[in-house]
PDB file of C-alpha atoms in Angstrom:
ATOM      1  CA  MET O 918       0.000   0.000   0.000  1.00 92.00           C
ATOM      2  CA  ASP O 919       1.021   3.653  -0.229  1.00 95.00           C
ATOM      3  CA  ASN O 920       2.906   5.268   2.638  1.00 96.00           C
ATOM      4  CA  LEU O 921       0.008   7.516   3.659  1.00 97.00           C
ATOM      5  CA  THR O 922      -2.100   4.420   4.338  1.00 97.00           C
ATOM      6  CA  HIS O 923       0.718   2.839   6.354  1.00 98.00           C
ATOM      7  CA  SER O 924       1.144   6.049   8.372  1.00 98.00           C
ATOM      8  CA  LEU O 925      -2.571   6.379   9.082  1.00 98.00           C
ATOM      9  CA  VAL O 926      -2.735   2.753  10.244  1.00 98.00           C
ATOM     10  CA  GLY O 927       0.152   3.388  12.641  1.00 98.00           C
ATOM     11  CA  ALA O 928      -1.574   6.490  14.008  1.00 98.00           C
ATOM     12  CA  VAL O 929      -4.874   4.656  14.516  1.00 98.00           C
ATOM     13  CA  MET O 930      -3.073   1.894  16.422  1.00 98.00           C
ATOM     14  CA  ALA O 931      -1.527   4.572  18.654  1.00 98.00           C
ATOM     15  CA  GLN O 932      -4.945   6.100  19.329  1.00 98.00           C
ATOM     16  CA  THR O 933      -6.325   2.761  20.563  1.00 97.00           C
ATOM     17  CA  GLY O 934      -4.387   3.502  23.739  1.00 96.00           C
ATOM     18  CA  LEU O 935      -0.967   2.204  22.777  1.00 97.00           C
ATOM     19  CA  LYS O 936       0.516   5.696  22.764  1.00 96.00           C
ATOM     20  CA  ARG O 937       0.131   5.797  26.561  1.00 96.00           C
ATOM     21  CA  LYS O 938       2.481   2.838  27.031  1.00 96.00           C
ATOM     22  CA  THR O 939       5.697   4.835  26.649  1.00 97.00           C
ATOM     23  CA  GLY O 940       7.063   8.148  25.498  1.00 95.00           C
ATOM     24  CA  LEU O 941       7.565   8.429  21.709  1.00 97.00           C
ATOM     25  CA  ALA O 942       5.010   5.650  21.140  1.00 97.00           C
ATOM     26  CA  MET O 943       3.313   7.538  18.308  1.00 97.00           C
ATOM     27  CA  PRO O 944       6.480   7.912  16.192  1.00 97.00           C
ATOM     28  CA  ALA O 945       7.404   4.294  16.988  1.00 98.00           C
ATOM     29  CA  LEU O 946       4.115   3.103  15.490  1.00 98.00           C
ATOM     30  CA  VAL O 947       3.911   5.538  12.558  1.00 98.00           C
ATOM     31  CA  ILE O 948       7.553   5.219  11.510  1.00 98.00           C
ATOM     32  CA  GLY O 949       7.482   1.487  12.257  1.00 97.00           C
ATOM     33  CA  ALA O 950       4.525   1.098   9.912  1.00 98.00           C
ATOM     34  CA  ASN O 951       6.699   2.516   7.105  1.00 97.00           C
ATOM     35  CA  LEU O 952      10.002   0.817   8.004  1.00 97.00           C
ATOM     36  CA  PRO O 953      10.021  -1.955   5.352  1.00 97.00           C
ATOM     37  CA  ASP O 954       9.917   0.696   2.625  1.00 96.00           C
ATOM     38  CA  VAL O 955      13.539   1.590   3.341  1.00 96.00           C
ATOM     39  CA  ASP O 956      14.116  -0.575   0.267  1.00 94.00           C
ATOM     40  CA  ALA O 957      13.000   2.461  -1.780  1.00 93.00           C
ATOM     41  CA  ALA O 958      16.602   3.613  -1.374  1.00 93.00           C
ATOM     42  CA  CYS O 959      17.419   1.083  -4.106  1.00 90.00           C
ATOM     43  CA  PHE O 960      16.587   3.797  -6.657  1.00 87.00           C
ATOM     44  CA  PHE O 961      19.982   5.321  -5.793  1.00 90.00           C
ATOM     45  CA  TRP O 962      21.942   2.294  -7.047  1.00 91.00           C
ATOM     46  CA  LEU O 963      19.577   0.303  -9.289  1.00 91.00           C
ATOM     47  CA  GLU O 964      18.554   1.310 -12.787  1.00 89.00           C
ATOM     48  CA  GLY O 965      15.598   0.665 -15.060  1.00 89.00           C
ATOM     49  CA  THR O 966      13.415  -2.259 -14.055  1.00 92.00           C
ATOM     50  CA  GLU O 967      15.909  -3.672 -11.530  1.00 93.00           C
ATOM     51  CA  HIS O 968      13.996  -2.018  -8.698  1.00 92.00           C
ATOM     52  CA  LEU O 969      10.919  -4.119  -9.567  1.00 92.00           C
ATOM     53  CA  GLY O 970      12.797  -7.263  -8.628  1.00 91.00           C
ATOM     54  CA  PHE O 971      14.251  -5.738  -5.454  1.00 92.00           C
ATOM     55  CA  ARG O 972      11.290  -3.979  -3.845  1.00 94.00           C
ATOM     56  CA  ARG O 973       9.029  -5.769  -1.357  1.00 95.00           C
ATOM     57  CA  GLY O 974      11.675  -8.371  -0.693  1.00 95.00           C
ATOM     58  CA  ILE O 975      14.436  -8.534   1.902  1.00 95.00           C
ATOM     59  CA  THR O 976      13.149  -5.586   3.973  1.00 96.00           C
ATOM     60  CA  HIS O 977       9.664  -7.112   4.053  1.00 96.00           C
ATOM     61  CA  GLY O 978      10.698 -10.567   5.276  1.00 96.00           C
ATOM     62  CA  PRO O 979      10.893 -12.108   8.788  1.00 97.00           C
ATOM     63  CA  PRO O 980      14.487 -11.057   9.689  1.00 97.00           C
ATOM     64  CA  ALA O 981      13.640  -7.443   8.849  1.00 97.00           C
ATOM     65  CA  TRP O 982      10.543  -7.580  11.088  1.00 97.00           C
ATOM     66  CA  VAL O 983      12.907  -8.181  14.018  1.00 97.00           C
ATOM     67  CA  ILE O 984      15.951  -6.086  13.079  1.00 97.00           C
ATOM     68  CA  LEU O 985      14.361  -2.915  11.687  1.00 97.00           C
ATOM     69  CA  PRO O 986      12.144  -2.272  14.760  1.00 98.00           C
ATOM     70  CA  LEU O 987      15.173  -2.823  16.989  1.00 98.00           C
ATOM     71  CA  ILE O 988      17.101  -0.130  15.105  1.00 97.00           C
ATOM     72  CA  LEU O 989      14.132   2.257  15.250  1.00 98.00           C
ATOM     73  CA  ALA O 990      13.617   1.697  18.988  1.00 98.00           C
ATOM     74  CA  GLY O 991      17.309   2.319  19.601  1.00 97.00           C
ATOM     75  CA  LEU O 992      17.246   5.566  17.629  1.00 97.00           C
ATOM     76  CA  LEU O 993      14.121   6.836  19.407  1.00 97.00           C
ATOM     77  CA  TRP O 994      15.548   5.911  22.816  1.00 97.00           C
ATOM     78  CA  ALA O 995      18.834   7.692  21.956  1.00 97.00           C
ATOM     79  CA  PHE O 996      16.888  10.723  20.711  1.00 97.00           C
ATOM     80  CA  ASP O 997      15.039  10.962  24.020  1.00 96.00           C
ATOM     81  CA  ARG O 998      18.317  10.735  25.952  1.00 96.00           C
ATOM     82  CA  TRP O 999      19.898  13.351  23.685  1.00 96.00           C
ATOM     83  CA  GLN O1000      17.005  15.764  24.229  1.00 96.00           C
ATOM     84  CA  ALA O1001      17.173  15.197  28.002  1.00 95.00           C
ATOM     85  CA  LYS O1002      20.910  16.012  28.100  1.00 94.00           C
ATOM     86  CA  ARG O1003      20.342  19.236  26.185  1.00 94.00           C
ATOM     87  CA  GLY O1004      17.401  20.208  28.359  1.00 92.00           C
ATOM     88  CA  LYS O1005      15.074  20.072  25.349  1.00 93.00           C
ATOM     89  CA  ARG O1006      12.948  17.110  26.399  1.00 93.00           C
ATOM     90  CA  PRO O1007       9.224  18.057  26.421  1.00 93.00           C
ATOM     91  CA  GLU O1008       7.840  18.093  29.962  1.00 91.00           C
ATOM     92  CA  GLY O1009       4.649  16.319  28.979  1.00 91.00           C
ATOM     93  CA  ARG O1010       6.374  13.330  27.387  1.00 94.00           C
ATOM     94  CA  LEU O1011       5.918  10.045  29.194  1.00 95.00           C
ATOM     95  CA  PRO O1012       9.007   8.165  30.425  1.00 95.00           C
ATOM     96  CA  VAL O1013      10.572   6.196  27.592  1.00 96.00           C
ATOM     97  CA  HIS O1014      10.599   2.438  28.095  1.00 96.00           C
ATOM     98  CA  PHE O1015      12.861   0.649  25.577  1.00 97.00           C
ATOM     99  CA  GLY O1016      10.918  -2.605  25.757  1.00 96.00           C
ATOM    100  CA  TRP O1017       7.649  -0.901  24.866  1.00 97.00           C
ATOM    101  CA  LEU O1018       9.384   1.139  22.146  1.00 97.00           C
ATOM    102  CA  TYR O1019      10.635  -2.050  20.548  1.00 98.00           C
ATOM    103  CA  GLY O1020       7.286  -3.819  20.913  1.00 97.00           C
ATOM    104  CA  LEU O1021       5.370  -0.950  19.319  1.00 98.00           C
ATOM    105  CA  SER O1022       7.942  -0.537  16.527  1.00 98.00           C
ATOM    106  CA  PHE O1023       7.608  -4.277  15.909  1.00 98.00           C
ATOM    107  CA  LEU O1024       3.790  -4.067  15.825  1.00 98.00           C
ATOM    108  CA  GLY O1025       3.876  -1.136  13.407  1.00 97.00           C
ATOM    109  CA  CYS O1026       6.389  -2.961  11.210  1.00 98.00           C
ATOM    110  CA  LEU O1027       4.195  -6.070  11.075  1.00 97.00           C
ATOM    111  CA  SER O1028       1.248  -4.022   9.817  1.00 97.00           C
ATOM    112  CA  HIS O1029       3.264  -3.095   6.726  1.00 97.00           C
ATOM    113  CA  PRO O1030       3.659  -6.510   5.041  1.00 97.00           C
ATOM    114  CA  ALA O1031       0.104  -7.379   6.082  1.00 97.00           C
ATOM    115  CA  LEU O1032      -1.189  -4.421   4.069  1.00 97.00           C
ATOM    116  CA  ASP O1033       1.244  -4.852   1.163  1.00 97.00           C
ATOM    117  CA  TRP O1034       0.073  -8.439   0.724  1.00 97.00           C
ATOM    118  CA  LEU O1035      -3.458  -7.188   0.012  1.00 97.00           C
ATOM    119  CA  ASN O1036      -2.841  -5.882  -3.524  1.00 94.00           C
ATOM    120  CA  VAL O1037      -1.892  -7.393  -6.891  1.00 95.00           C
ATOM    121  CA  TYR O1038       1.681  -6.045  -6.897  1.00 94.00           C
ATOM    122  CA  GLY O1039       2.651  -8.790  -4.477  1.00 93.00           C
ATOM    123  CA  ILE O1040       5.199  -9.263  -1.713  1.00 96.00           C
ATOM    124  CA  ARG O1041       7.933 -11.793  -0.944  1.00 96.00           C
ATOM    125  CA  LEU O1042       6.856 -12.508   2.622  1.00 96.00           C
ATOM    126  CA  LEU O1043       9.461 -15.205   3.304  1.00 96.00           C
ATOM    127  CA  GLU O1044      12.561 -13.452   1.959  1.00 96.00           C
ATOM    128  CA  PRO O1045      15.453 -14.374   2.313  1.00 95.00           C
ATOM    129  CA  PHE O1046      14.297 -17.946   2.973  1.00 96.00           C
ATOM    130  CA  SER O1047      12.134 -18.055  -0.140  1.00 96.00           C
ATOM    131  CA  SER O1048      11.666 -15.662  -3.072  1.00 95.00           C
ATOM    132  CA  GLN O1049       8.056 -16.717  -3.716  1.00 96.00           C
ATOM    133  CA  TRP O1050       5.651 -13.873  -4.417  1.00 97.00           C
ATOM    134  CA  PHE O1051       2.353 -13.729  -2.499  1.00 97.00           C
ATOM    135  CA  TYR O1052      -0.718 -11.849  -3.767  1.00 96.00           C
ATOM    136  CA  GLY O1053      -3.843 -10.889  -1.809  1.00 96.00           C
ATOM    137  CA  ASP O1054      -5.780  -9.274  -4.717  1.00 96.00           C
ATOM    138  CA  THR O1055      -7.994  -7.524  -2.158  1.00 97.00           C
ATOM    139  CA  LEU O1056      -7.297  -3.759  -2.205  1.00 97.00           C
ATOM    140  CA  PHE O1057      -6.056  -1.315  -4.812  1.00 95.00           C
ATOM    141  CA  ILE O1058      -2.623   0.015  -3.882  1.00 94.00           C
ATOM    142  CA  ILE O1059      -4.110   3.464  -3.115  1.00 95.00           C
ATOM    143  CA  ASP O1060      -7.525   3.048  -1.508  1.00 97.00           C
ATOM    144  CA  LEU O1061      -9.291   6.400  -1.080  1.00 97.00           C
ATOM    145  CA  TRP O1062     -12.071   4.840   1.011  1.00 97.00           C
ATOM    146  CA  LEU O1063      -9.496   3.502   3.458  1.00 97.00           C
ATOM    147  CA  TRP O1064      -7.832   6.926   3.552  1.00 97.00           C
ATOM    148  CA  ALA O1065     -11.139   8.540   4.441  1.00 98.00           C
ATOM    149  CA  LEU O1066     -12.021   5.950   7.094  1.00 98.00           C
ATOM    150  CA  LEU O1067      -8.630   6.145   8.817  1.00 98.00           C
ATOM    151  CA  SER O1068      -8.510   9.957   8.641  1.00 98.00           C
ATOM    152  CA  VAL O1069     -11.976  10.343  10.161  1.00 98.00           C
ATOM    153  CA  THR O1070     -11.078   7.821  12.851  1.00 98.00           C
ATOM    154  CA  ILE O1071      -7.962   9.782  13.864  1.00 98.00           C
ATOM    155  CA  TRP O1072      -9.800  13.125  13.780  1.00 98.00           C
ATOM    156  CA  TRP O1073     -12.641  11.739  15.911  1.00 97.00           C
ATOM    157  CA  SER O1074     -10.239  10.182  18.429  1.00 97.00           C
ATOM    158  CA  LEU O1075      -8.100  13.320  18.769  1.00 97.00           C
ATOM    159  CA  ARG O1076     -11.228  15.463  19.133  1.00 97.00           C
ATOM    160  CA  GLN O1077     -12.480  13.247  21.977  1.00 97.00           C
ATOM    161  CA  GLU O1078      -9.049  13.334  23.598  1.00 96.00           C
ATOM    162  CA  LYS O1079      -8.970  17.139  23.477  1.00 95.00           C
ATOM    163  CA  ARG O1080     -12.407  17.265  25.105  1.00 96.00           C
ATOM    164  CA  GLY O1081     -11.405  14.822  27.829  1.00 95.00           C
ATOM    165  CA  GLY O1082     -13.671  12.063  26.539  1.00 95.00           C
ATOM    166  CA  ASN O1083     -13.061   8.385  25.754  1.00 96.00           C
ATOM    167  CA  TRP O1084     -10.608   8.858  22.894  1.00 97.00           C
ATOM    168  CA  THR O1085      -9.678   5.193  22.489  1.00 97.00           C
ATOM    169  CA  ARG O1086     -13.233   4.144  21.619  1.00 97.00           C
ATOM    170  CA  PRO O1087     -13.309   5.905  18.197  1.00 97.00           C
ATOM    171  CA  ALA O1088      -9.971   4.288  17.314  1.00 98.00           C
ATOM    172  CA  TRP O1089     -11.265   0.824  18.168  1.00 98.00           C
ATOM    173  CA  ILE O1090     -14.469   1.428  16.218  1.00 98.00           C
ATOM    174  CA  GLY O1091     -12.501   2.668  13.219  1.00 97.00           C
ATOM    175  CA  SER O1092     -10.179  -0.344  13.443  1.00 97.00           C
ATOM    176  CA  VAL O1093     -13.097  -2.788  13.422  1.00 98.00           C
ATOM    177  CA  VAL O1094     -14.795  -0.995  10.520  1.00 98.00           C
ATOM    178  CA  GLY O1095     -11.500  -0.979   8.619  1.00 97.00           C
ATOM    179  CA  LEU O1096     -11.071  -4.717   9.105  1.00 98.00           C
ATOM    180  CA  LEU O1097     -14.659  -5.320   7.983  1.00 98.00           C
ATOM    181  CA  TYR O1098     -14.015  -3.203   4.876  1.00 98.00           C
ATOM    182  CA  ILE O1099     -10.954  -5.288   4.047  1.00 98.00           C
ATOM    183  CA  ALA O1100     -12.939  -8.485   4.665  1.00 98.00           C
ATOM    184  CA  LEU O1101     -15.692  -7.238   2.331  1.00 97.00           C
ATOM    185  CA  ASN O1102     -13.144  -6.606  -0.410  1.00 97.00           C
ATOM    186  CA  GLY O1103     -11.670 -10.039   0.183  1.00 97.00           C
ATOM    187  CA  ALA O1104     -15.129 -11.552  -0.206  1.00 95.00           C
ATOM    188  CA  ILE O1105     -15.685  -9.682  -3.486  1.00 94.00           C
ATOM    189  CA  THR O1106     -12.400 -11.014  -4.847  1.00 94.00           C
ATOM    190  CA  TRP O1107     -13.225 -14.522  -3.617  1.00 92.00           C
ATOM    191  CA  PHE O1108     -16.604 -14.386  -5.339  1.00 90.00           C
ATOM    192  CA  ASP O1109     -15.028 -13.236  -8.588  1.00 87.00           C
ATOM    193  CA  TYR O1110     -12.502 -16.080  -8.455  1.00 86.00           C
ATOM    194  CA  ASN O1111     -14.973 -18.785  -7.488  1.00 83.00           C
ATOM    195  CA  ALA O1112     -18.289 -17.753  -9.025  1.00 74.00           C
ATOM    196  CA  GLY O1113     -17.236 -15.305 -11.711  1.00 64.00           C
ATOM    197  CA  GLY O1114     -14.817 -15.231 -14.574  1.00 65.00           C
ATOM    198  CA  LYS O1115     -12.462 -18.010 -13.523  1.00 68.00           C
ATOM    199  CA  TYR O1116     -15.053 -20.678 -14.147  1.00 67.00           C
ATOM    200  CA  ARG O1117     -16.807 -19.197 -17.152  1.00 68.00           C
ATOM    201  CA  GLU O1118     -15.909 -19.758 -20.784  1.00 70.00           C
ATOM    202  CA  PRO O1119     -13.403 -19.268 -22.206  1.00 71.00           C
ATOM    203  CA  TYR O1120     -11.670 -21.000 -19.290  1.00 77.00           C
ATOM    204  CA  PRO O1121      -8.356 -19.322 -18.512  1.00 83.00           C
ATOM    205  CA  VAL O1122      -5.055 -20.994 -17.736  1.00 86.00           C
ATOM    206  CA  GLU O1123      -4.248 -18.206 -15.273  1.00 88.00           C
ATOM    207  CA  TYR O1124      -6.593 -15.679 -13.720  1.00 90.00           C
ATOM    208  CA  ILE O1125      -6.190 -12.469 -11.684  1.00 91.00           C
ATOM    209  CA  SER O1126      -9.006 -10.567 -10.003  1.00 91.00           C
ATOM    210  CA  SER O1127      -7.566  -7.071  -9.762  1.00 92.00           C
ATOM    211  CA  PRO O1128      -9.149  -4.313  -7.582  1.00 94.00           C
ATOM    212  CA  VAL O1129      -9.593  -0.988  -9.334  1.00 90.00           C
ATOM    213  CA  PRO O1130      -9.271   2.626  -8.078  1.00 90.00           C
ATOM    214  CA  PHE O1131     -12.201   4.134  -6.120  1.00 91.00           C
ATOM    215  CA  TYR O1132     -14.867   1.621  -7.205  1.00 90.00           C
ATOM    216  CA  PHE O1133     -13.931  -0.967  -4.578  1.00 93.00           C
ATOM    217  CA  TRP O1134     -16.804  -3.264  -5.558  1.00 91.00           C
ATOM    218  CA  GLU O1135     -15.433  -3.687  -9.090  1.00 89.00           C
ATOM    219  CA  ARG O1136     -12.646  -5.938 -10.346  1.00 88.00           C
ATOM    220  CA  GLU O1137     -10.587  -5.986 -13.504  1.00 87.00           C
ATOM    221  CA  GLN O1138     -10.609  -9.568 -14.739  1.00 87.00           C
ATOM    222  CA  ILE O1139      -7.216 -10.496 -16.189  1.00 88.00           C
ATOM    223  CA  ALA O1140      -6.882 -13.913 -17.793  1.00 87.00           C
ATOM    224  CA  ARG O1141      -4.373 -15.902 -19.837  1.00 87.00           C
ATOM    225  CA  LEU O1142      -5.881 -18.271 -22.388  1.00 86.00           C
ATOM    226  CA  GLU O1143      -4.426 -21.535 -23.667  1.00 86.00           C
ATOM    227  CA  SER O1144      -2.994 -19.686 -26.655  1.00 84.00           C
ATOM    228  CA  GLY O1145      -0.848 -17.656 -24.244  1.00 85.00           C
ATOM    229  CA  ARG O1146      -2.831 -14.487 -24.906  1.00 85.00           C
ATOM    230  CA  TRP O1147      -3.602 -12.185 -21.961  1.00 86.00           C
ATOM    231  CA  ILE O1148      -7.016 -10.515 -21.976  1.00 82.00           C
ATOM    232  CA  SER O1149      -8.836  -8.241 -19.557  1.00 81.00           C
ATOM    233  CA  SER O1150     -12.339  -7.006 -18.916  1.00 78.00           C
ATOM    234  CA  SER O1151     -14.232  -5.168 -16.201  1.00 68.00           C
ATOM    235  CA  TRP O1152     -16.646  -6.674 -13.697  1.00 62.00           C
ATOM    236  CA  ASP O1153     -19.062  -4.392 -11.850  1.00 54.00           C
ATOM    237  CA  GLY O1154     -20.079  -6.876  -9.171  1.00 50.00           C
ATOM    238  CA  VAL O1155     -23.474  -7.504 -10.772  1.00 44.00           C
ATOM    239  CA  ALA O1156     -23.071  -8.889 -14.284  1.00 40.00           C
ATOM    240  CA  PHE O1157     -19.913 -10.941 -14.438  1.00 40.00           C
ATOM    241  CA  GLY O1158     -18.144 -12.720 -17.249  1.00 41.00           C
ATOM    242  CA  TYR O1159     -15.726 -11.702 -19.953  1.00 41.00           C
ATOM    243  CA  GLY O1160     -16.611  -8.706 -22.059  1.00 40.00           C
ATOM    244  CA  TYR O1161     -13.043  -8.220 -23.247  1.00 38.00           C
ATOM    245  CA  SER O1162     -13.798  -4.533 -23.529  1.00 45.00           C
ATOM    246  CA  HIS O1163     -10.181  -3.769 -22.677  1.00 51.00           C
ATOM    247  CA  SER O1164      -8.528  -6.691 -24.425  1.00 59.00           C
ATOM    248  CA  ILE O1165      -4.796  -6.347 -24.948  1.00 69.00           C
ATOM    249  CA  SER O1166      -4.061  -6.454 -28.676  1.00 70.00           C
ATOM    250  CA  GLN O1167      -0.968  -7.119 -30.806  1.00 78.00           C
ATOM    251  CA  GLN O1168       0.698  -9.510 -28.368  1.00 88.00           C
ATOM    252  CA  CYS O1169       3.914 -11.187 -29.454  1.00 88.00           C
ATOM    253  CA  VAL O1170       4.903 -14.760 -28.758  1.00 89.00           C
ATOM    254  CA  LEU O1171       7.636 -14.568 -26.119  1.00 90.00           C
ATOM    255  CA  PRO O1172      10.857 -16.431 -26.846  1.00 89.00           C
ATOM    256  CA  ASP O1173      12.718 -18.520 -24.280  1.00 90.00           C
ATOM    257  CA  PHE O1174      14.759 -15.954 -22.333  1.00 92.00           C
ATOM    258  CA  SER O1175      16.700 -18.492 -20.236  1.00 92.00           C
ATOM    259  CA  GLU O1176      20.108 -17.571 -21.643  1.00 92.00           C
ATOM    260  CA  GLU O1177      19.410 -13.856 -22.021  1.00 92.00           C
ATOM    261  CA  ARG O1178      18.448 -13.580 -18.342  1.00 93.00           C
ATOM    262  CA  LYS O1179      21.954 -14.628 -17.336  1.00 93.00           C
ATOM    263  CA  THR O1180      23.527 -11.565 -18.951  1.00 93.00           C
ATOM    264  CA  ASN O1181      20.688  -9.009 -18.929  1.00 94.00           C
ATOM    265  CA  SER O1182      19.931  -7.878 -15.363  1.00 94.00           C
ATOM    266  CA  GLN O1183      17.036  -5.690 -16.537  1.00 94.00           C
ATOM    267  CA  LEU O1184      15.329  -8.624 -18.246  1.00 95.00           C
ATOM    268  CA  ASP O1185      15.991 -10.948 -15.321  1.00 95.00           C
ATOM    269  CA  ALA O1186      14.562  -8.454 -12.818  1.00 95.00           C
ATOM    270  CA  PHE O1187      11.439  -7.824 -14.916  1.00 96.00           C
ATOM    271  CA  LEU O1188      10.629 -11.506 -15.428  1.00 96.00           C
ATOM    272  CA  PHE O1189      11.352 -12.276 -11.767  1.00 96.00           C
ATOM    273  CA  TRP O1190       8.826  -9.600 -10.737  1.00 96.00           C
ATOM    274  CA  SER O1191       6.195 -10.003 -13.449  1.00 95.00           C
ATOM    275  CA  ARG O1192       3.083 -12.020 -12.720  1.00 95.00           C
ATOM    276  CA  ALA O1193       1.436 -11.597 -16.126  1.00 92.00           C
ATOM    277  CA  PRO O1194       4.198 -10.896 -18.688  1.00 93.00           C
ATOM    278  CA  PHE O1195       3.439 -10.445 -22.357  1.00 91.00           C
ATOM    279  CA  GLY O1196       5.181  -8.967 -25.365  1.00 91.00           C
ATOM    280  CA  GLU O1197       4.023  -6.063 -27.474  1.00 88.00           C
ATOM    281  CA  ALA O1198       5.429  -5.032 -30.825  1.00 85.00           C
ATOM    282  CA  HIS O1199       7.121  -1.637 -30.972  1.00 83.00           C
ATOM    283  CA  ARG O1200       6.730   0.504 -34.088  1.00 79.00           C
ATOM    284  CA  ASP O1201      10.171  -0.582 -35.309  1.00 82.00           C
ATOM    285  CA  GLY O1202       9.358  -4.257 -34.767  1.00 81.00           C
ATOM    286  CA  SER O1203      11.330  -4.645 -31.536  1.00 85.00           C
ATOM    287  CA  LEU O1204       9.788  -6.217 -28.452  1.00 91.00           C
ATOM    288  CA  ILE O1205       8.346  -4.410 -25.425  1.00 92.00           C
ATOM    289  CA  LEU O1206       7.804  -6.490 -22.302  1.00 93.00           C
ATOM    290  CA  ARG O1207       4.764  -5.467 -20.245  1.00 92.00           C
ATOM    291  CA  ASP O1208       2.662  -6.843 -17.397  1.00 93.00           C
ATOM    292  CA  ALA O1209      -1.084  -7.259 -17.862  1.00 90.00           C
ATOM    293  CA  ARG O1210      -1.735  -6.050 -14.292  1.00 91.00           C
ATOM    294  CA  PHE O1211      -0.358  -2.620 -15.166  1.00 90.00           C
ATOM    295  CA  TYR O1212      -1.557  -1.990 -18.695  1.00 86.00           C
ATOM    296  CA  ASP O1213      -3.482   1.175 -17.903  1.00 82.00           C
ATOM    297  CA  PRO O1214      -2.155   4.021 -20.104  1.00 81.00           C
ATOM    298  CA  LEU O1215      -1.266   6.018 -16.975  1.00 81.00           C
ATOM    299  CA  ALA O1216       0.976   3.269 -15.621  1.00 82.00           C
ATOM    300  CA  ARG O1217       2.075   0.961 -18.427  1.00 82.00           C
ATOM    301  CA  ASP O1218       5.308   2.796 -19.336  1.00 85.00           C
ATOM    302  CA  ARG O1219       6.548   2.598 -15.723  1.00 89.00           C
ATOM    303  CA  PHE O1220       6.189  -1.182 -15.833  1.00 92.00           C
ATOM    304  CA  ALA O1221       7.736  -1.989 -19.190  1.00 92.00           C
ATOM    305  CA  LEU O1222      11.053  -3.052 -20.667  1.00 93.00           C
ATOM    306  CA  VAL O1223      12.098  -2.359 -24.251  1.00 92.00           C
ATOM    307  CA  LEU O1224      14.281  -5.040 -25.838  1.00 92.00           C
ATOM    308  CA  PRO O1225      15.669  -3.365 -28.989  1.00 90.00           C
ATOM    309  CA  ASP O1226      17.661  -6.445 -30.034  1.00 88.00           C
ATOM    310  CA  VAL O1227      14.654  -8.789 -29.851  1.00 88.00           C
ATOM    311  CA  LYS O1228      12.148  -8.718 -32.686  1.00 88.00           C
ATOM    312  CA  CYS O1229       8.470  -9.599 -32.559  1.00 85.00           C
ATOM    313  CA  MET O1230       8.541 -12.562 -34.934  1.00 80.00           C
ATOM    314  CA  GLU O1231       5.039 -13.942 -34.317  1.00 83.00           C
ATOM    315  CA  LEU O1232       1.783 -12.645 -32.854  1.00 83.00           C
ATOM    316  CA  VAL O1233      -0.232 -14.606 -30.308  1.00 84.00           C
ATOM    317  CA  PRO O1234      -3.467 -15.743 -32.005  1.00 79.00           C
ATOM    318  CA  ASP O1235      -6.770 -14.186 -30.911  1.00 71.00           C
TER     319      ASP O1235
END
């Protein structure tokens, strides 16, 4: 999910009463909820599509869940000590307890892979023990409804706290509603997989039920047919089945890239990351690798790899 969602989730957890456990609890939860995304620093040393194969990996796996919160707790504890020595420590701050700092940083960090798993981009939850990708296909990566719910929850809780009321109750209510919203989206995806397109003709070899922006009750149905062709259509939650209104055209038959992957790090990274790879012919006849999950005109060029030395020799039949 996006970092605003992660931050809001951390803040809501703090407002359930956890922020009273120790000083600096709020930053421990909010920063902790964003910790695994330190892998975004890879943009400084990786080029092209290499970041696709690196992100949501080593910093999102079990060792990172333990080590990253420990580093954060240590930094927050040192910051509190540093402020105290300089006489800058806020008088209203609770005493800082390292154990609670670590526990809350750990809890915030755990919320991150749980949320990242929910979308179609995927996450390597077991890295470095396994590089398998896991996909929840439940929420769009930026969910405006979740933003609104979490924001209102925090505003309501802080307002009650300012008035001296029960400020933890709104946070708990918002948390339950948020979990129910996620469960509802999971049920919609489950229904699409089990009673929708996956089991209707033409039967696909592979199938992805992809959440769409804003309209949380809708799914983009992405399917690969026996011919190897990827197709997509929209499902509005009422009338399901393939309409192929957004079918991907001019797809090239992909060659065996086994040898090329050994010497082309860009190609290796793209194919390692891609869940629904297909080839598209460039104007000059060269091959463009794309992923059917991200074929929207606003996103497709950020998830593509041009192979100028590979020609589109044959089109996948309709």
